[in-house]
Coordinates of C-alpha atoms in Angstrom, one line a residue:
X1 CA 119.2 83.6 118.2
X2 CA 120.2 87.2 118.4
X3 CA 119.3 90.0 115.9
X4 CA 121.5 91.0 113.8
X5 CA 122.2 95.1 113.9
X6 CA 121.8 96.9 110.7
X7 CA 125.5 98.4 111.0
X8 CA 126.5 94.4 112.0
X9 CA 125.2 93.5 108.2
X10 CA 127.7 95.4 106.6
X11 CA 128.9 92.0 103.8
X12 CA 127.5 91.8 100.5
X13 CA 126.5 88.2 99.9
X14 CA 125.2 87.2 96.4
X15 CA 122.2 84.4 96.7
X16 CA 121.8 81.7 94.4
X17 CA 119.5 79.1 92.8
X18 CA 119.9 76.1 90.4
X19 CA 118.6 76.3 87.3
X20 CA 118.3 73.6 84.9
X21 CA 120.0 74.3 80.9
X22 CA 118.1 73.6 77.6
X23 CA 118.4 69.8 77.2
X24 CA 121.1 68.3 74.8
X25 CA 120.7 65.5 72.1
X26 CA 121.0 62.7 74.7
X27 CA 118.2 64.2 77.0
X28 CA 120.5 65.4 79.8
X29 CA 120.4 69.4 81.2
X30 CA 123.1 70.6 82.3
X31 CA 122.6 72.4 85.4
X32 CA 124.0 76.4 86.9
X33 CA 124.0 78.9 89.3
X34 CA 122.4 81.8 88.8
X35 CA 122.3 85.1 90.8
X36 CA 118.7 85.7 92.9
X37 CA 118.8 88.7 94.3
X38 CA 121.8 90.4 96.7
X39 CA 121.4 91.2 99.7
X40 CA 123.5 92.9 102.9
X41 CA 124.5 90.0 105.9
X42 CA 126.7 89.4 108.9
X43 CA 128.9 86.2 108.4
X44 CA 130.7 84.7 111.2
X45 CA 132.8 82.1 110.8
X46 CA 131.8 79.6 113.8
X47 CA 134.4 78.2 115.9
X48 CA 134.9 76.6 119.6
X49 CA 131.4 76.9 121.4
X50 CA 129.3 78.3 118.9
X51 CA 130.5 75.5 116.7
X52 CA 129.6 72.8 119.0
X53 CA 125.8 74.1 119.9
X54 CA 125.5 74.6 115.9
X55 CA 126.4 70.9 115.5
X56 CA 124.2 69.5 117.9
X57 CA 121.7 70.6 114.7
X58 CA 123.6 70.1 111.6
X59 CA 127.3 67.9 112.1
X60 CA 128.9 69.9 109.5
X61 CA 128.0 73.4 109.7
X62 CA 131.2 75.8 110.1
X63 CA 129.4 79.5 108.8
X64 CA 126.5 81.8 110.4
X65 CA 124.7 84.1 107.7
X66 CA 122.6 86.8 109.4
X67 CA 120.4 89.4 107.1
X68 CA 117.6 90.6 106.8
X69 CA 114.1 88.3 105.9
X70 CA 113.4 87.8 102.6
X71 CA 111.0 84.7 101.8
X72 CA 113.3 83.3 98.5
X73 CA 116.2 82.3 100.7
X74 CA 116.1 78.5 101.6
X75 CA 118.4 75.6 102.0
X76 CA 117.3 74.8 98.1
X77 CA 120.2 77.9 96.9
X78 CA 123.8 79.2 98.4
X79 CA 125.5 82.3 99.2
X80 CA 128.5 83.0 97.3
X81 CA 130.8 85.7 98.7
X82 CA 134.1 86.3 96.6
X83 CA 135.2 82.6 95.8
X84 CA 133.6 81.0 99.2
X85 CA 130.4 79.0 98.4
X86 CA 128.2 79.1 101.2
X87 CA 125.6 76.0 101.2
X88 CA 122.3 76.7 104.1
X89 CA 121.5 73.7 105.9
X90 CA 118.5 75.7 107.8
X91 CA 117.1 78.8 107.4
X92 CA 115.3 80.3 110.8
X93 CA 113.9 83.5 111.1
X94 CA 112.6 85.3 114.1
X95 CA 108.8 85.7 115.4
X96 CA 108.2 88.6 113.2
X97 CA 110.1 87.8 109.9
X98 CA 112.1 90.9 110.3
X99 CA 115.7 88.9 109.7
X100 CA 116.8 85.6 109.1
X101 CA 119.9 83.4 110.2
X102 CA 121.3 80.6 108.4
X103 CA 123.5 77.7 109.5
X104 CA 126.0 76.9 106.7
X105 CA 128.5 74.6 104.9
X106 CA 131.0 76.0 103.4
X107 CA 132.6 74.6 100.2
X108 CA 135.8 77.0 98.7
X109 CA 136.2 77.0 95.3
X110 CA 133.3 75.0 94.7
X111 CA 132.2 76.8 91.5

């Protein structure tokens, strides 16, 4: 895992977490997105060799998201960038919790 250089994180990435609605007559909530917190990250789309090492982890995961540590981020919300919907499988930081990377799924138009 390499770190990721300030001027490398240079994407805005919006992170998101689930959050349940005010239950309706028949007892179901309705559940949405909602914006956490936004934060600066290096995205790389994986292809060829990275693609294979990354799937020797996860089978599916096609995007890299690199930024800097912050403890909300987990494979629980998703990055949203534009109209890409970016799902973490795993979230690994380094030693020293100074950045984090994520291995991801990506789902387009998955709103």
């Amino acid at each position: 895992m390499r770190m990721p250089t300030a001027g490398e994180m240079r994407t805005q990435v919006a992170y998101q977490e689930r959050v349940l609605g005010t239950p309706t007559e028949l007892g179901d909530q309705a559940a949405t997105w909602c914006d956490v917190l936004t934060l600066y990250a290096r995205v790389i789309s994986l292809t060829g060799n990275e693609l294979f090492k990354a799937s020797q982890i996860h089978a599916e995961v096609t995007v890299e998201v690199a930024h800097w540590y912050n403890p909300r981020v987990s494979p629980v919300g998703r990055f949203v960038i534009g109209n890409r919907y970016i799902y973490p499988l795993s979230v690994n930081g380094d030693l020293y919790n100074r950045f984090q990377v994520s291995l991801c799924k990506e789902r387009i138009g998955d709103g």
